[in-house]
CSV table of C-alpha atoms in Angstrom, one decimal:
chain,number,residue,atom,x,y,z
J,13,UNK,CA,120.3,65.2,25.9
J,14,UNK,CA,119.3,64.6,29.5
J,15,UNK,CA,116.4,62.3,29.7
J,16,UNK,CA,113.0,63.7,30.4
J,17,UNK,CA,111.8,63.9,34.1
J,18,UNK,CA,109.0,61.7,35.1
J,19,UNK,CA,105.6,63.5,35.6
J,20,UNK,CA,105.1,64.5,39.3
J,21,UNK,CA,103.2,61.6,41.3
J,22,UNK,CA,99.6,62.4,41.7
J,23,UNK,CA,98.3,62.1,45.0
J,24,UNK,CA,97.1,58.7,45.9
J,25,UNK,CA,93.1,58.3,45.6
J,26,UNK,CA,91.4,56.5,48.6
J,27,UNK,CA,90.7,52.9,47.8
J,28,UNK,CA,87.1,52.0,47.1
J,29,UNK,CA,85.4,50.2,49.7
J,30,UNK,CA,85.2,46.5,49.5
J,31,UNK,CA,82.1,45.1,47.8
J,32,UNK,CA,79.2,43.7,50.2
J,33,UNK,CA,79.6,40.2,50.5
J,34,UNK,CA,76.2,38.4,50.2
J,35,UNK,CA,75.1,36.2,53.0
J,36,UNK,CA,76.3,32.5,52.4
J,37,UNK,CA,73.5,30.7,50.4
J,38,UNK,CA,73.3,27.1,51.8
J,39,UNK,CA,73.4,24.5,49.2
J,40,UNK,CA,70.4,22.2,49.8
J,41,UNK,CA,72.5,19.1,48.8
J,42,UNK,CA,75.0,20.0,52.0
J,43,UNK,CA,76.0,16.9,53.9
J,44,UNK,CA,72.9,15.4,55.8
J,45,UNK,CA,72.8,14.4,59.3
J,46,UNK,CA,73.4,10.7,60.0
J,47,UNK,CA,71.9,8.2,62.5
J,48,UNK,CA,73.8,6.1,65.0
J,49,UNK,CA,72.9,3.3,62.5
J,50,UNK,CA,74.5,5.2,59.5
J,51,UNK,CA,71.1,6.2,58.0
J,52,UNK,CA,70.9,9.5,56.4
J,53,UNK,CA,67.9,11.7,57.2
J,54,UNK,CA,66.5,14.7,55.6
J,55,UNK,CA,66.5,18.4,56.5
J,56,UNK,CA,63.3,18.4,58.4
J,57,UNK,CA,64.3,15.5,60.7
J,58,UNK,CA,67.6,17.1,61.2
J,59,UNK,CA,66.1,20.4,62.1
J,60,UNK,CA,63.4,18.9,64.2
J,61,UNK,CA,66.1,17.1,66.3
J,62,UNK,CA,67.9,20.3,66.8
J,63,UNK,CA,64.6,21.8,67.7
J,64,UNK,CA,63.8,19.2,70.5
J,65,UNK,CA,67.2,19.0,71.8
J,66,UNK,CA,67.1,22.7,72.4
J,67,UNK,CA,63.7,22.7,74.1
J,68,UNK,CA,65.0,19.7,76.3
J,69,UNK,CA,67.9,21.8,77.4
J,70,UNK,CA,66.2,25.1,77.7
J,71,UNK,CA,63.5,23.7,79.8
J,72,UNK,CA,65.8,21.2,81.7
J,73,UNK,CA,63.6,18.3,81.1
J,74,UNK,CA,64.6,14.9,82.5
J,75,UNK,CA,62.9,12.6,80.3
J,76,UNK,CA,62.3,12.4,76.7
J,77,UNK,CA,61.5,15.5,74.8
J,78,UNK,CA,58.1,16.2,73.4
J,79,UNK,CA,56.7,18.5,70.8
J,80,UNK,CA,54.4,20.0,73.5
J,81,UNK,CA,57.4,20.6,75.9
J,82,UNK,CA,58.2,24.1,75.1
J,83,UNK,CA,57.5,26.9,77.8
J,84,UNK,CA,55.2,28.6,75.2
J,85,UNK,CA,52.9,25.7,74.9
J,86,UNK,CA,53.0,24.8,78.7
J,87,UNK,CA,51.6,28.3,79.1
J,88,UNK,CA,49.1,28.4,76.2
J,89,UNK,CA,48.3,24.8,76.1
J,90,UNK,CA,46.3,24.4,79.3
J,91,UNK,CA,43.1,25.2,77.3
J,92,UNK,CA,42.3,23.1,74.3
J,93,UNK,CA,44.3,24.2,71.1
J,94,UNK,CA,41.4,24.7,68.3
J,95,UNK,CA,42.2,24.3,64.7
J,96,UNK,CA,39.3,22.5,62.5
J,97,UNK,CA,41.6,21.2,59.8
J,98,UNK,CA,43.9,19.6,62.6
J,99,UNK,CA,40.9,18.3,64.4
J,100,UNK,CA,39.8,16.6,61.3
J,101,UNK,CA,43.0,14.8,60.5
J,102,UNK,CA,43.1,13.6,64.0
J,103,UNK,CA,39.7,12.3,63.9
J,104,UNK,CA,40.6,10.4,60.7
J,105,UNK,CA,42.9,8.5,62.9
J,106,UNK,CA,40.1,6.8,64.7
J,107,UNK,CA,39.4,4.7,61.5
J,108,UNK,CA,42.5,5.1,59.4
J,109,UNK,CA,46.0,4.7,59.8
J,110,UNK,CA,48.2,7.8,60.0
J,111,UNK,CA,49.3,7.7,56.4
J,112,UNK,CA,45.6,7.0,55.1
J,113,UNK,CA,44.5,9.7,57.2
J,114,UNK,CA,46.9,12.4,55.8
J,115,UNK,CA,46.6,11.2,52.2
J,116,UNK,CA,42.7,11.6,52.6
J,117,UNK,CA,43.1,15.1,54.0
J,118,UNK,CA,45.4,16.1,51.0
J,119,UNK,CA,43.2,14.6,48.4
J,120,UNK,CA,40.1,16.3,49.8
J,121,UNK,CA,42.0,19.7,50.3
J,122,UNK,CA,43.2,19.4,46.7
J,123,UNK,CA,39.5,18.7,45.4
J,124,UNK,CA,38.2,21.8,47.4
J,125,UNK,CA,40.9,24.1,46.1
J,126,UNK,CA,40.1,23.1,42.7
J,127,UNK,CA,36.5,24.4,43.1
J,128,UNK,CA,35.7,28.0,42.2
J,129,UNK,CA,36.0,29.8,45.7
J,130,UNK,CA,32.2,30.7,45.5
J,131,UNK,CA,31.2,27.2,45.4
J,132,UNK,CA,34.0,25.9,47.8
J,133,UNK,CA,31.8,25.5,50.6
J,134,UNK,CA,29.9,22.7,48.8
J,135,UNK,CA,33.1,20.6,48.3
J,136,UNK,CA,33.3,17.4,50.5
J,137,UNK,CA,35.9,18.8,52.7
J,138,UNK,CA,33.9,22.0,53.6
J,139,UNK,CA,30.6,20.2,54.0
J,140,UNK,CA,32.5,18.0,56.4
J,141,UNK,CA,34.3,20.9,58.3
J,142,UNK,CA,32.2,23.8,57.5
J,143,UNK,CA,34.1,26.1,59.9
J,144,UNK,CA,37.4,25.4,57.8
J,145,UNK,CA,39.3,28.8,57.0
J,146,UNK,CA,40.9,29.7,53.6
J,147,UNK,CA,43.8,27.8,51.9
J,148,UNK,CA,45.6,29.2,49.1
J,149,UNK,CA,47.5,26.2,48.0
J,150,UNK,CA,47.1,22.4,47.6
J,151,UNK,CA,49.2,20.9,50.4
J,152,UNK,CA,51.9,18.2,49.9
J,153,UNK,CA,51.0,16.5,53.1
J,154,UNK,CA,52.1,13.0,52.2
J,155,UNK,CA,55.5,14.5,51.2
J,156,UNK,CA,55.5,16.3,54.5
J,157,UNK,CA,54.6,13.1,56.4
J,158,UNK,CA,57.2,11.2,55.0
J,159,UNK,CA,59.9,13.9,55.8
J,160,UNK,CA,58.5,14.1,59.5
J,161,UNK,CA,58.4,10.3,59.8
J,162,UNK,CA,62.3,10.2,59.7
J,163,UNK,CA,62.2,12.1,62.9
J,164,UNK,CA,59.4,10.5,64.9
J,165,UNK,CA,58.6,7.3,63.2
J,166,UNK,CA,54.8,8.4,63.4
J,167,UNK,CA,53.4,5.9,60.9
J,168,UNK,CA,55.1,3.1,62.9
J,169,UNK,CA,53.2,3.9,65.9
J,170,UNK,CA,50.0,1.3,66.5
J,171,UNK,CA,48.7,2.7,69.7
J,172,UNK,CA,49.3,6.4,70.0
J,173,UNK,CA,47.8,8.5,67.3
J,174,UNK,CA,49.3,11.8,66.3
J,175,UNK,CA,48.7,14.8,68.6
J,176,UNK,CA,47.6,18.2,67.8
J,177,UNK,CA,51.3,19.4,67.6
J,178,UNK,CA,52.5,16.7,65.4
J,179,UNK,CA,49.8,17.2,62.9
J,180,UNK,CA,50.5,21.0,63.1
J,181,UNK,CA,54.0,20.7,62.3
J,182,UNK,CA,53.3,18.1,59.3
J,183,UNK,CA,50.8,20.9,57.9
J,184,UNK,CA,53.4,23.6,58.5
J,185,UNK,CA,56.0,21.7,56.5
J,186,UNK,CA,53.7,21.1,53.6
J,187,UNK,CA,52.8,24.8,53.7
J,188,UNK,CA,56.4,25.8,53.6
J,189,UNK,CA,56.9,23.6,50.4
J,190,UNK,CA,53.8,25.0,48.8
J,191,UNK,CA,54.8,28.6,49.4
J,192,UNK,CA,58.2,28.4,48.4
J,193,UNK,CA,57.6,28.5,44.8
J,194,UNK,CA,56.1,32.0,44.6
J,195,UNK,CA,56.2,33.6,47.9
J,196,UNK,CA,57.0,37.3,48.0
J,197,UNK,CA,56.0,38.4,51.2
J,198,UNK,CA,56.8,36.9,54.6
J,199,UNK,CA,55.0,38.4,57.8
J,200,UNK,CA,55.5,37.7,61.4
J,201,UNK,CA,53.8,38.2,64.7
J,202,UNK,CA,56.4,39.5,67.2
J,203,UNK,CA,55.9,38.2,70.8
J,204,UNK,CA,56.1,34.6,71.1
J,205,UNK,CA,57.1,34.1,67.4
J,206,UNK,CA,60.2,36.0,66.8
J,207,UNK,CA,61.2,36.5,70.6
J,208,UNK,CA,59.7,35.6,74.0
J,209,UNK,CA,56.8,37.3,75.1
J,210,UNK,CA,57.4,40.7,76.8
J,211,UNK,CA,61.0,40.6,75.5
J,212,UNK,CA,62.6,42.1,72.3
J,213,UNK,CA,65.0,41.4,69.5
J,214,UNK,CA,68.4,40.8,70.9
J,215,UNK,CA,71.4,40.9,68.9
J,216,UNK,CA,71.9,37.1,69.2
J,217,UNK,CA,68.5,36.1,68.0
J,218,UNK,CA,68.7,33.3,65.3
J,219,UNK,CA,66.1,35.0,63.3
J,220,UNK,CA,68.0,38.0,62.4
J,221,UNK,CA,70.1,36.1,59.7
J,222,UNK,CA,67.2,34.3,58.5
J,223,UNK,CA,65.1,37.6,57.9
J,224,UNK,CA,68.3,39.0,56.2
J,225,UNK,CA,68.5,36.1,53.9
J,226,UNK,CA,65.1,36.4,53.0
J,227,UNK,CA,65.3,39.7,52.0
J,228,UNK,CA,68.6,39.3,50.1
J,229,UNK,CA,66.4,36.7,48.1
J,230,UNK,CA,64.1,39.6,47.0
J,231,UNK,CA,61.3,38.8,49.6
J,232,UNK,CA,59.7,41.4,51.5
J,233,UNK,CA,59.6,40.7,55.3
J,234,UNK,CA,57.0,42.5,57.7
J,235,UNK,CA,56.3,42.4,61.3
J,236,UNK,CA,52.7,42.8,62.1
J,237,UNK,CA,52.2,43.2,65.8
J,238,UNK,CA,49.6,44.4,68.2
J,239,UNK,CA,52.0,46.7,69.8
J,240,UNK,CA,51.0,50.5,68.8
J,241,UNK,CA,53.1,53.5,69.8
J,242,UNK,CA,51.4,56.3,68.0
J,243,UNK,CA,53.7,59.0,67.0
J,244,UNK,CA,57.0,57.3,68.6
J,245,UNK,CA,58.9,55.4,66.2
J,246,UNK,CA,61.7,55.0,69.0
J,247,UNK,CA,59.5,52.8,71.0
J,248,UNK,CA,59.1,50.3,68.0
J,249,UNK,CA,62.7,50.5,67.5
J,250,UNK,CA,63.3,49.5,71.1
J,251,UNK,CA,61.6,46.4,70.3
J,252,UNK,CA,63.6,45.7,67.3
J,253,UNK,CA,67.0,46.9,68.4
J,254,UNK,CA,69.1,43.9,67.6
J,255,UNK,CA,67.7,43.5,64.3
J,256,UNK,CA,68.1,47.0,63.3
J,257,UNK,CA,71.8,47.0,64.5
J,258,UNK,CA,72.3,44.0,62.2
J,259,UNK,CA,70.8,45.8,59.3
J,260,UNK,CA,73.2,48.7,59.9
J,261,UNK,CA,76.4,46.5,60.5
J,262,UNK,CA,75.6,44.5,57.2
J,263,UNK,CA,75.4,48.0,55.6
J,264,UNK,CA,72.0,46.8,53.7
J,265,UNK,CA,71.8,48.7,50.4
J,266,UNK,CA,68.5,50.6,49.9
J,267,UNK,CA,66.7,47.9,47.8
J,268,UNK,CA,67.3,45.2,50.4
J,269,UNK,CA,66.6,47.5,53.3
J,270,UNK,CA,63.5,48.8,51.5
J,271,UNK,CA,62.0,45.1,51.9
J,272,UNK,CA,61.5,45.5,55.6
J,273,UNK,CA,58.3,46.9,57.1
J,274,UNK,CA,56.5,47.2,60.4
J,275,UNK,CA,52.7,47.2,60.7
J,276,UNK,CA,51.8,48.2,64.3
J,277,UNK,CA,48.7,48.3,66.3
J,278,UNK,CA,47.5,45.6,64.3
J,279,UNK,CA,47.0,47.6,61.2
J,280,UNK,CA,47.1,51.3,62.3
J,281,UNK,CA,50.6,52.2,61.7
J,282,UNK,CA,53.3,51.5,59.0
J,283,UNK,CA,57.0,52.4,59.5
J,284,UNK,CA,59.9,51.6,57.0
J,285,UNK,CA,63.6,51.6,57.6
J,286,UNK,CA,65.3,54.9,56.4
J,287,UNK,CA,68.9,55.6,55.1
J,288,UNK,CA,70.2,55.9,58.9
J,289,UNK,CA,68.7,52.4,59.6
J,290,UNK,CA,66.1,53.9,61.8
J,291,UNK,CA,62.4,53.1,61.6
J,292,UNK,CA,60.0,56.1,60.4
J,293,UNK,CA,56.3,56.2,60.0
J,294,UNK,CA,55.0,56.3,56.4
J,295,UNK,CA,52.7,59.1,55.9
J,296,UNK,CA,49.0,57.8,55.9
J,297,UNK,CA,48.5,59.4,52.3
J,298,UNK,CA,51.2,57.1,50.9
J,299,UNK,CA,49.5,53.8,52.1
J,300,UNK,CA,46.1,54.3,54.1
J,301,UNK,CA,44.4,56.8,51.8
J,302,UNK,CA,46.0,56.4,48.2
J,303,UNK,CA,44.1,53.3,47.5
J,304,UNK,CA,40.3,53.3,47.4
J,305,UNK,CA,40.0,49.8,48.6
J,306,UNK,CA,42.3,50.5,51.7
J,307,UNK,CA,40.8,53.7,52.4
J,308,UNK,CA,37.4,51.8,52.8
J,309,UNK,CA,39.1,49.4,55.3
J,310,UNK,CA,39.9,52.4,57.4
J,311,UNK,CA,36.7,54.2,57.5
J,312,UNK,CA,36.9,54.4,61.3
J,313,UNK,CA,40.1,56.6,61.3
J,314,UNK,CA,37.6,59.5,59.9
J,315,UNK,CA,35.2,58.9,62.5
J,316,UNK,CA,37.0,59.7,65.8
J,317,UNK,CA,33.8,60.1,68.2
J,318,UNK,CA,32.7,56.4,67.0
J,319,UNK,CA,36.1,55.1,67.9
J,320,UNK,CA,36.3,56.9,71.3
J,321,UNK,CA,32.8,55.6,72.0
J,322,UNK,CA,33.8,52.1,71.3
J,323,UNK,CA,36.9,52.2,73.5
J,324,UNK,CA,35.0,53.5,76.3
J,325,UNK,CA,32.5,50.8,76.1
J,326,UNK,CA,35.4,48.2,75.7
J,327,UNK,CA,37.2,49.8,78.9
J,328,UNK,CA,34.1,49.8,81.0
J,329,UNK,CA,33.3,46.2,80.2
J,330,UNK,CA,37.0,45.0,80.8
J,331,UNK,CA,37.0,46.7,84.2
J,332,UNK,CA,33.6,45.5,85.3
J,333,UNK,CA,34.4,41.8,84.3
J,334,UNK,CA,37.8,41.6,85.8
J,335,UNK,CA,36.3,42.8,89.1
J,336,UNK,CA,33.9,40.1,88.6
J,337,UNK,CA,36.8,37.7,88.1
J,338,UNK,CA,38.3,39.3,91.3
J,339,UNK,CA,41.4,40.5,89.2
J,340,UNK,CA,43.1,43.7,90.2
J,341,UNK,CA,44.0,45.4,87.2
J,342,UNK,CA,45.7,48.5,85.7
J,343,UNK,CA,44.1,50.0,82.3
J,344,UNK,CA,46.4,51.0,79.5
J,345,UNK,CA,44.5,53.3,77.0
J,346,UNK,CA,45.8,54.2,73.5
J,347,UNK,CA,44.9,55.8,70.3
J,348,UNK,CA,43.2,52.6,69.0
J,349,UNK,CA,43.2,50.3,71.9
J,350,UNK,CA,42.5,49.7,75.5
J,351,UNK,CA,43.7,46.8,77.7
J,352,UNK,CA,43.9,45.6,81.3
J,353,UNK,CA,47.1,44.2,82.9
J,354,UNK,CA,46.6,42.2,86.0
J,355,UNK,CA,48.7,43.8,89.0
J,356,UNK,CA,49.3,40.6,90.6
J,357,UNK,CA,49.7,36.9,89.4
J,358,UNK,CA,46.5,35.5,87.8
J,359,UNK,CA,45.7,32.1,86.0
J,360,UNK,CA,45.6,31.9,82.4
J,361,UNK,CA,42.3,30.8,82.1
J,362,UNK,CA,40.9,33.9,83.7
J,363,UNK,CA,42.5,35.8,80.9
J,364,UNK,CA,40.9,33.6,78.5
J,365,UNK,CA,37.7,34.0,80.1
J,366,UNK,CA,37.8,37.8,80.1
J,367,UNK,CA,38.9,37.9,76.3
J,368,UNK,CA,36.0,35.7,75.3
J,369,UNK,CA,33.6,37.6,77.3
J,370,UNK,CA,34.8,40.6,75.7
J,371,UNK,CA,34.3,39.3,72.3
J,372,UNK,CA,30.6,38.5,72.9
J,373,UNK,CA,29.7,41.8,74.6
J,374,UNK,CA,31.3,43.7,71.7
J,375,UNK,CA,30.2,41.4,69.0
J,376,UNK,CA,27.4,44.1,67.8
J,377,UNK,CA,30.2,46.8,67.5
J,378,UNK,CA,30.2,48.8,64.3
J,379,UNK,CA,34.0,49.3,64.2
J,380,UNK,CA,36.3,46.4,63.3
J,381,UNK,CA,38.2,45.4,66.4
J,382,UNK,CA,39.7,42.2,67.9
J,383,UNK,CA,39.8,41.2,71.5
J,384,UNK,CA,42.5,38.8,72.6
J,385,UNK,CA,44.3,37.3,75.4
J,386,UNK,CA,48.1,38.3,75.0
J,387,UNK,CA,49.1,35.7,77.6
J,388,UNK,CA,49.8,38.4,80.5
J,389,UNK,CA,47.0,40.8,79.5
J,390,UNK,CA,43.8,41.3,77.6
J,391,UNK,CA,43.4,43.8,75.1
J,392,UNK,CA,40.7,45.2,72.8
J,393,UNK,CA,42.1,47.0,69.5
J,394,UNK,CA,40.3,48.9,66.8
J,395,UNK,CA,41.1,47.0,63.7
J,396,UNK,CA,42.8,43.6,63.3
J,397,UNK,CA,45.7,41.9,61.5
J,398,UNK,CA,43.4,40.8,58.6
J,399,UNK,CA,43.2,44.5,57.7
J,400,UNK,CA,46.9,44.8,58.2
J,401,UNK,CA,47.7,42.1,55.9
J,402,UNK,CA,45.4,43.1,53.4
J,403,UNK,CA,46.9,46.7,53.3
J,404,UNK,CA,50.4,45.4,53.3
J,405,UNK,CA,49.7,43.3,50.3
J,406,UNK,CA,48.1,46.1,48.3
J,407,UNK,CA,50.9,48.4,49.2
J,408,UNK,CA,53.4,45.9,48.0
J,409,UNK,CA,51.1,44.9,45.0
J,410,UNK,CA,51.5,41.2,46.4
J,411,UNK,CA,48.6,38.5,46.3
J,412,UNK,CA,47.5,36.3,49.1
J,413,UNK,CA,48.9,33.2,47.4
J,414,UNK,CA,52.4,34.9,47.4
J,415,UNK,CA,52.2,35.6,51.3
J,416,UNK,CA,52.9,33.7,54.4
J,417,UNK,CA,52.0,34.9,57.7
J,418,UNK,CA,53.7,33.1,60.7
J,419,UNK,CA,52.1,33.5,64.2
J,420,UNK,CA,51.6,31.7,67.6
J,421,UNK,CA,48.0,33.0,68.3
J,422,UNK,CA,45.8,31.1,66.1
J,423,UNK,CA,43.3,30.0,68.8
J,424,UNK,CA,40.0,31.7,69.0
J,425,UNK,CA,41.3,34.1,71.4
J,426,UNK,CA,44.3,34.9,69.5
J,427,UNK,CA,44.9,38.0,67.4
J,428,UNK,CA,46.5,36.1,64.5
J,429,UNK,CA,43.3,34.1,63.8
J,430,UNK,CA,41.7,36.8,61.4
J,431,UNK,CA,44.9,36.5,59.2
J,432,UNK,CA,43.7,33.1,57.9
J,433,UNK,CA,41.3,34.9,55.4
J,434,UNK,CA,43.8,37.2,53.8
J,435,UNK,CA,46.9,34.6,53.2
J,436,UNK,CA,48.5,31.3,53.9
J,437,UNK,CA,49.6,30.8,57.6
J,438,UNK,CA,52.4,28.9,59.6
J,439,UNK,CA,50.9,28.4,63.3
J,440,UNK,CA,54.3,27.9,65.5
J,441,UNK,CA,54.6,27.6,69.3
J,442,UNK,CA,57.9,29.5,70.0
J,443,UNK,CA,60.7,31.5,68.5
J,444,UNK,CA,62.5,28.2,68.3
J,445,UNK,CA,60.0,26.7,65.9
J,446,UNK,CA,59.8,29.9,63.8
J,447,UNK,CA,63.6,29.6,63.1
J,448,UNK,CA,63.0,25.8,62.4
J,449,UNK,CA,60.4,26.5,59.5
J,450,UNK,CA,62.4,29.6,58.1
J,451,UNK,CA,65.4,27.3,57.7
J,452,UNK,CA,63.2,24.9,55.5
J,453,UNK,CA,61.7,27.9,53.7
J,454,UNK,CA,65.1,29.4,52.9
J,455,UNK,CA,66.4,26.0,51.8
J,456,UNK,CA,63.2,25.5,49.7
J,457,UNK,CA,63.4,28.9,48.0
J,458,UNK,CA,67.1,28.4,47.1
J,459,UNK,CA,66.4,25.0,45.6
J,460,UNK,CA,63.2,25.9,43.5
J,461,UNK,CA,64.3,29.4,42.4
J,462,UNK,CA,68.2,29.4,42.3
J,463,UNK,CA,69.5,26.1,41.4
């Protein structure tokens, strides 16, 4: 009999989409850089060389690069940088060599942290430096100095003691090592930290890949910024266009996408990324009013007349004092902020004067606020980043020792300063420095958690 005919072919089903490829996890034992003499150097030294080389090129320097050569530091550094811990270490170098000074600072800090927080002010370090902020980890400063020394031979110098920027870098490297073990949330200031002042996220920003790498590792990333656009998520998107486009191009799955957040207006607006890779406001009921502790922080949102009275007072003072300084300014009033923008060029010191005078004038205010010099303007905001960080941590059920904030405005007139009481910090001077420290943090996390 004739063979049975083959069954009709079923229509071809569409091929499944290719699996999403994870971003490359760099192995901490990748080949290290080698000096002209054939000596291998560590990652910190290698990355620092790249950082300085970039600053020399960008700033067209005709001499040896220095850690204080960045355009950001040239603008902000005309006034004395302030940090009690850094100044304490530098002062130790008057009577100790660099290694001894760093070792003593490390021991005193470790001893202080071992004391219960309520009694920490009686420790040797805090009685010597009573204005010292909060620390959440002992810092391996000697290890950081050893790594940093490969780059700059700091301990071999006999006549030039460490400067502010060098000690800041050593503390930052130590903080990266300390935080890598348990960090769950990394937050960033925007202007001057992730991109240049007044700019926005371009598609070629080096931090885009670093942010997505952290999110892939299960770490939440948040941008905590003074910029506030009530009811207008598109304005926030405009500042982060390159980053959001990268999220969309990578087709981040919901769990990874859900690890990115924006806290705007210091602390007054929370936005997440939706399925269209757009920013959308998180309803106040879900983050500002659901937690009784957080709701108490935002008591002022229920007393609009008091907020308006405060902003009226702040605006009147800003206008009058700007006139006193012979500054012609434009006033910008927002829902929770008021600021002045010079119409013509002015000197940085006058903006610093205006921000300090505002702090003093408003020091008896009932509402929480921050007055700060933004570099090109002076603003008084209702709320501050300390409230923003506390709120973000409670929203995500994350503790202060599991949080790391990266910012460029930790001077007395900067709006990052109040964050010190909420979590660990890294003080950077430029977006290039931010990239440098995030490279170190990523490798540390991979080394301590994955390998």
